CSV table of N, CA and C in Angstrom, one decimal:
chain,number,residue,atom,x,y,z
A,1,MET,N,0.8,-1.1,-0.1
A,1,MET,CA,-0.1,0.0,0.1
A,1,MET,C,0.9,1.1,0.0
A,2,LEU,N,0.5,2.3,-0.6
A,2,LEU,CA,1.3,3.5,-0.7
A,2,LEU,C,0.0,4.6,-0.3
A,3,ILE,N,0.4,5.4,0.5
A,3,ILE,CA,-0.3,6.8,0.7
A,3,ILE,C,0.8,7.9,0.9
A,4,ASP,N,0.2,8.8,0.1
A,4,ASP,CA,1.0,10.0,-0.1
A,4,ASP,C,0.1,11.3,0.3
A,5,VAL,N,0.3,11.9,1.5
A,5,VAL,CA,-0.7,12.8,1.8
A,5,VAL,C,0.0,14.5,1.6
A,6,ASP,N,-1.0,15.4,1.2
A,6,ASP,CA,-0.7,16.6,1.1
A,6,ASP,C,-1.5,17.5,2.0
A,7,LEU,N,-1.0,17.9,3.0
A,7,LEU,CA,-1.7,18.6,4.1
A,7,LEU,C,-1.8,19.9,4.1
A,8,SER,N,-1.2,20.4,2.9
A,8,SER,CA,-1.3,21.8,2.7
A,8,SER,C,-2.4,22.0,1.7
A,9,ARG,N,-2.9,20.9,1.0
A,9,ARG,CA,-4.1,21.1,0.1
A,9,ARG,C,-5.2,20.1,0.6
A,10,ASP,N,-5.1,19.5,1.8
A,10,ASP,CA,-6.1,18.6,2.5
A,10,ASP,C,-6.5,17.4,1.4
A,11,VAL,N,-5.5,17.0,0.6
A,11,VAL,CA,-5.6,15.9,-0.3
A,11,VAL,C,-4.8,14.6,0.0
A,12,ALA,N,-5.1,13.5,-0.4
A,12,ALA,CA,-4.1,12.3,-0.4
A,12,ALA,C,-4.2,11.3,-1.6
A,13,ARG,N,-3.3,10.7,-1.8
A,13,ARG,CA,-3.4,9.6,-2.8
A,13,ARG,C,-2.9,8.2,-2.4
A,14,SER,N,-3.8,7.1,-2.7
A,14,SER,CA,-3.2,6.0,-2.4
A,14,SER,C,-3.3,4.8,-3.4
A,15,GLY,N,-2.6,3.6,-3.2
A,15,GLY,CA,-2.8,2.6,-4.2
A,15,GLY,C,-2.5,1.4,-3.3
A,16,THR,N,-3.6,0.5,-3.4
A,16,THR,CA,-4.0,-0.6,-2.6
A,16,THR,C,-4.0,-1.9,-3.4
A,17,TYR,N,-3.1,-2.7,-3.2
A,17,TYR,CA,-3.1,-4.2,-3.9
A,17,TYR,C,-4.2,-5.1,-3.6
A,18,ALA,N,-4.6,-5.9,-4.5
A,18,ALA,CA,-5.7,-6.8,-4.1
A,18,ALA,C,-5.6,-8.0,-5.0
A,19,VAL,N,-6.0,-8.9,-4.9
A,19,VAL,CA,-6.3,-10.2,-5.5
A,19,VAL,C,-7.6,-10.5,-5.7
A,20,ALA,N,-8.4,-10.6,-7.0
A,20,ALA,CA,-10.0,-10.8,-6.7
A,20,ALA,C,-10.0,-12.1,-7.6
A,21,PHE,N,-11.1,-12.8,-7.1
A,21,PHE,CA,-11.5,-14.2,-7.7
A,21,PHE,C,-12.9,-14.2,-8.1
A,22,HIS,N,-13.3,-14.4,-9.2
A,22,HIS,CA,-14.7,-14.4,-9.9
A,22,HIS,C,-15.1,-15.6,-10.7
A,23,ARG,N,-16.3,-16.1,-10.3
A,23,ARG,CA,-16.7,-17.2,-11.3
A,23,ARG,C,-17.9,-16.7,-12.1
A,24,TYR,N,-17.9,-17.0,-13.3
A,24,TYR,CA,-19.0,-16.5,-14.1
A,24,TYR,C,-19.2,-17.7,-15.1
A,25,THR,N,-20.5,-17.5,-15.9
A,25,THR,CA,-20.6,-18.2,-17.1
A,25,THR,C,-20.1,-17.4,-18.4
A,26,ASP,N,-19.3,-18.0,-19.3
A,26,ASP,CA,-18.9,-17.2,-20.2
A,26,ASP,C,-19.8,-17.1,-21.4
A,27,PRO,N,-19.7,-16.5,-22.4
A,27,PRO,CA,-20.7,-16.3,-23.6
A,27,PRO,C,-21.2,-17.6,-24.1
A,28,ALA,N,-20.1,-18.4,-24.0
A,28,ALA,CA,-20.7,-19.9,-24.7
A,28,ALA,C,-21.2,-20.8,-23.7
A,29,GLY,N,-21.3,-20.4,-22.6
A,29,GLY,CA,-22.2,-20.9,-21.5
A,29,GLY,C,-21.4,-22.0,-20.4
A,30,TYR,N,-20.0,-21.8,-20.6
A,30,TYR,CA,-19.1,-22.6,-19.8
A,30,TYR,C,-18.9,-21.8,-18.5
A,31,PRO,N,-19.0,-22.6,-17.2
A,31,PRO,CA,-18.3,-22.0,-16.1
A,31,PRO,C,-17.1,-21.7,-16.1
A,32,THR,N,-16.6,-20.4,-15.7
A,32,THR,CA,-15.2,-19.9,-15.9
A,32,THR,C,-14.7,-19.2,-14.5
A,33,ASP,N,-13.5,-19.5,-14.2
A,33,ASP,CA,-12.7,-18.9,-13.2
A,33,ASP,C,-11.9,-17.7,-13.7
A,34,MET,N,-11.9,-16.5,-13.1
A,34,MET,CA,-11.0,-15.4,-13.3
A,34,MET,C,-10.3,-14.8,-12.1
A,35,TRP,N,-9.0,-14.9,-12.3
A,35,TRP,CA,-8.2,-14.4,-11.2
A,35,TRP,C,-7.5,-13.1,-11.7
A,36,ALA,N,-7.4,-11.9,-10.7
A,36,ALA,CA,-6.9,-10.7,-11.3
A,36,ALA,C,-6.0,-10.2,-10.2
A,37,GLY,N,-4.9,-9.6,-10.6
A,37,GLY,CA,-4.2,-8.8,-9.7
A,37,GLY,C,-4.5,-7.3,-10.0
A,38,LEU,N,-4.7,-6.7,-9.1
A,38,LEU,CA,-5.3,-5.2,-9.0
A,38,LEU,C,-4.8,-4.1,-8.2
A,39,ARG,N,-5.1,-3.1,-8.3
A,39,ARG,CA,-4.7,-1.8,-7.4
A,39,ARG,C,-6.1,-1.0,-7.4
A,40,TYR,N,-6.3,-0.6,-6.3
A,40,TYR,CA,-7.6,0.4,-6.1
A,40,TYR,C,-6.7,1.7,-6.0
A,41,VAL,N,-6.8,2.6,-7.1
A,41,VAL,CA,-5.9,3.6,-6.7
A,41,VAL,C,-7.0,5.0,-6.3
A,42,ASP,N,-6.6,5.6,-5.2
A,42,ASP,CA,-7.9,6.7,-4.8
A,42,ASP,C,-7.2,7.9,-4.5
A,43,ARG,N,-8.1,9.0,-4.9
A,43,ARG,CA,-7.8,10.3,-4.3
A,43,ARG,C,-8.7,10.6,-3.1
A,44,PHE,N,-8.3,11.0,-2.2
A,44,PHE,CA,-8.8,11.5,-0.9
A,44,PHE,C,-8.9,12.9,-0.8
A,45,GLU,N,-10.0,13.3,0.0
A,45,GLU,CA,-9.9,14.9,0.3
A,45,GLU,C,-10.4,14.9,1.7
A,46,LEU,N,-10.1,15.9,2.5
A,46,LEU,CA,-10.4,15.9,3.8
A,46,LEU,C,-11.6,17.1,3.7
A,47,ARG,N,-12.7,16.4,4.2
A,47,ARG,CA,-14.1,17.2,4.3
A,47,ARG,C,-14.7,17.3,5.6
A,48,ASP,N,-14.9,18.6,6.2
A,48,ASP,CA,-15.5,18.6,7.7
A,48,ASP,C,-14.8,17.8,8.7
A,49,GLY,N,-13.4,17.6,8.5
A,49,GLY,CA,-12.6,16.8,9.5
A,49,GLY,C,-12.5,15.5,9.3
A,50,GLN,N,-13.0,14.9,8.2
A,50,GLN,CA,-13.1,13.4,7.8
A,50,GLN,C,-12.5,13.2,6.3
A,51,TRP,N,-11.6,12.2,6.4
A,51,TRP,CA,-10.9,12.0,5.1
A,51,TRP,C,-12.1,11.0,4.3
A,52,ARG,N,-12.4,11.8,3.1
A,52,ARG,CA,-13.2,10.8,2.1
A,52,ARG,C,-12.9,10.5,0.9
A,53,ILE,N,-13.0,9.4,0.3
A,53,ILE,CA,-12.7,9.1,-1.3
A,53,ILE,C,-13.4,10.0,-2.1
A,54,ARG,N,-12.7,10.7,-3.0
A,54,ARG,CA,-13.1,11.7,-3.9
A,54,ARG,C,-13.3,11.1,-5.2
A,55,ARG,N,-12.1,10.0,-5.6
A,55,ARG,CA,-12.2,9.4,-6.9
A,55,ARG,C,-11.4,8.1,-6.7
A,56,ARG,N,-12.0,6.9,-7.4
A,56,ARG,CA,-11.3,5.9,-7.3
A,56,ARG,C,-11.3,5.0,-8.5
A,57,VAL,N,-10.1,4.7,-8.9
A,57,VAL,CA,-9.9,3.8,-10.2
A,57,VAL,C,-9.4,2.5,-9.8
A,58,CYS,N,-10.0,1.4,-10.7
A,58,CYS,CA,-9.4,0.3,-10.4
A,58,CYS,C,-8.5,0.0,-11.5
A,59,ALA,N,-7.3,-0.4,-11.4
A,59,ALA,CA,-6.2,-0.5,-12.2
A,59,ALA,C,-5.9,-2.0,-12.2
A,60,TYR,N,-6.0,-2.9,-13.3
A,60,TYR,CA,-5.7,-4.3,-13.0
A,60,TYR,C,-4.2,-4.4,-13.7
A,61,GLU,N,-3.4,-5.3,-13.1
A,61,GLU,CA,-2.1,-5.5,-13.5
A,61,GLU,C,-2.0,-7.0,-14.1
A,62,TRP,N,-2.7,-7.9,-14.1
A,62,TRP,CA,-2.7,-9.1,-14.7
A,62,TRP,C,-4.1,-9.8,-14.4
A,63,ARG,N,-4.4,-10.9,-15.2
A,63,ARG,CA,-5.5,-11.7,-15.0
A,63,ARG,C,-5.4,-13.0,-15.7
A,64,ARG,N,-6.1,-13.9,-15.3
A,64,ARG,CA,-6.0,-15.3,-15.7
A,64,ARG,C,-7.3,-15.9,-15.7
A,65,THR,N,-7.8,-16.5,-16.8
A,65,THR,CA,-9.0,-17.2,-17.0
A,65,THR,C,-9.0,-18.4,-17.4
A,66,ASP,N,-9.7,-19.5,-16.8
A,66,ASP,CA,-9.8,-20.9,-17.1
A,66,ASP,C,-11.3,-21.3,-17.1
A,67,ARG,N,-11.4,-22.3,-18.0
A,67,ARG,CA,-12.9,-22.9,-18.1
A,67,ARG,C,-12.8,-23.9,-16.7
A,68,VAL,N,-13.9,-24.1,-16.1
A,68,VAL,CA,-14.1,-25.2,-15.1
A,68,VAL,C,-14.6,-26.3,-15.4
A,69,ASP,N,-13.8,-27.3,-15.1
A,69,ASP,CA,-14.3,-28.5,-15.6
A,69,ASP,C,-14.6,-29.5,-14.2
A,70,GLY,N,-15.6,-29.5,-13.7
A,70,GLY,CA,-15.9,-30.3,-12.5
A,70,GLY,C,-15.3,-29.4,-11.1
A,71,GLU,N,-15.5,-30.1,-10.1
A,71,GLU,CA,-14.9,-29.8,-8.8
A,71,GLU,C,-13.8,-30.4,-8.4
A,72,GLY,N,-13.2,-31.0,-8.9
A,72,GLY,CA,-12.0,-31.9,-8.8
A,72,GLY,C,-11.0,-31.3,-7.9
A,73,GLY,N,-10.0,-32.2,-7.5
A,73,GLY,CA,-9.1,-31.8,-6.8
A,73,GLY,C,-8.9,-32.0,-5.4
A,74,PHE,N,-9.9,-32.2,-4.7
A,74,PHE,CA,-10.0,-32.5,-3.1
A,74,PHE,C,-10.1,-34.3,-2.9
A,75,ALA,N,-9.6,-34.6,-1.8
A,75,ALA,CA,-9.6,-35.8,-1.3
A,75,ALA,C,-11.1,-36.1,-1.0
A,76,ASP,N,-11.4,-37.5,-1.0
A,76,ASP,CA,-12.8,-37.9,-0.5
A,76,ASP,C,-13.3,-37.6,0.8
A,77,THR,N,-12.2,-37.3,1.7
A,77,THR,CA,-12.6,-37.1,3.1
A,77,THR,C,-12.7,-35.6,3.3
A,78,TYR,N,-12.5,-34.8,2.2
A,78,TYR,CA,-12.7,-33.5,2.5
A,78,TYR,C,-14.5,-33.0,2.5
A,79,ARG,N,-14.6,-32.2,2.9
A,79,ARG,CA,-16.2,-31.7,3.1
A,79,ARG,C,-16.3,-30.4,2.3
A,80,ARG,N,-17.4,-30.3,1.8
A,80,ARG,CA,-17.7,-28.8,1.1
A,80,ARG,C,-18.4,-27.9,2.3
A,81,GLY,N,-17.8,-26.8,2.3
A,81,GLY,CA,-18.4,-25.7,3.3
A,81,GLY,C,-19.9,-25.5,3.0
A,82,ALA,N,-20.5,-24.8,3.8
A,82,ALA,CA,-22.0,-24.5,3.7
A,82,ALA,C,-22.0,-23.1,4.6
A,83,ARG,N,-23.1,-22.2,3.8
A,83,ARG,CA,-23.3,-20.8,4.7
A,83,ARG,C,-24.5,-21.0,5.4
A,84,SER,N,-24.4,-22.3,6.3
A,84,SER,CA,-25.6,-22.5,7.0
A,84,SER,C,-25.3,-23.4,8.2
A,85,THR,N,-26.2,-23.6,9.1
A,85,THR,CA,-25.8,-24.5,10.1
A,85,THR,C,-25.7,-26.0,9.6
A,86,ASP,N,-25.4,-26.4,8.6
A,86,ASP,CA,-25.2,-27.6,7.7
A,86,ASP,C,-23.8,-27.6,7.8
A,87,ASP,N,-23.1,-26.5,7.9
A,87,ASP,CA,-21.4,-26.5,7.8
A,87,ASP,C,-20.8,-27.3,8.9
A,88,ILE,N,-19.6,-28.0,8.5
A,88,ILE,CA,-19.1,-28.8,9.5
A,88,ILE,C,-18.7,-28.2,10.7
A,89,VAL,N,-18.4,-26.8,10.9
A,89,VAL,CA,-17.9,-26.2,12.2
A,89,VAL,C,-19.2,-26.4,13.2
A,90,TYR,N,-20.4,-26.6,12.5
A,90,TYR,CA,-21.4,-26.9,13.7
A,90,TYR,C,-21.7,-28.4,14.1
A,91,HIS,N,-20.8,-29.2,13.5
A,91,HIS,CA,-21.1,-30.8,13.9
A,91,HIS,C,-19.9,-31.3,14.2
A,92,ILE,N,-18.7,-30.6,14.2
A,92,ILE,CA,-17.3,-31.2,14.6
A,92,ILE,C,-17.4,-31.9,16.0
A,93,LEU,N,-18.0,-31.5,17.0
A,93,LEU,CA,-18.0,-32.0,18.1
A,93,LEU,C,-19.1,-33.1,18.6
A,94,ASP,N,-19.9,-33.5,17.2
A,94,ASP,CA,-20.9,-34.5,17.4
A,94,ASP,C,-20.2,-35.7,17.4
A,95,ASP,N,-19.2,-36.1,17.1
A,95,ASP,CA,-18.6,-37.6,17.1
A,95,ASP,C,-18.4,-37.9,18.6
């Protein structure tokens, strides 16, 4: 992360690195994974005593896309997580 503050003008700029993951259906109908390395480049301004984002640009550095072929890659003993009380975290003490 880079932060450059100019207190004489009450402005600042920053660059924040991130890695994003997206799964979507491509135009041909195939599930596709996309990874991207990107930066959020922001201009901040001090307003009423609080720093606020005035402008944000998302600049990507790289990306990779792959068609998804099944869910493979995990051993049979692995469990798929769930966003509910069906998740293993709720049942790990049941044995």
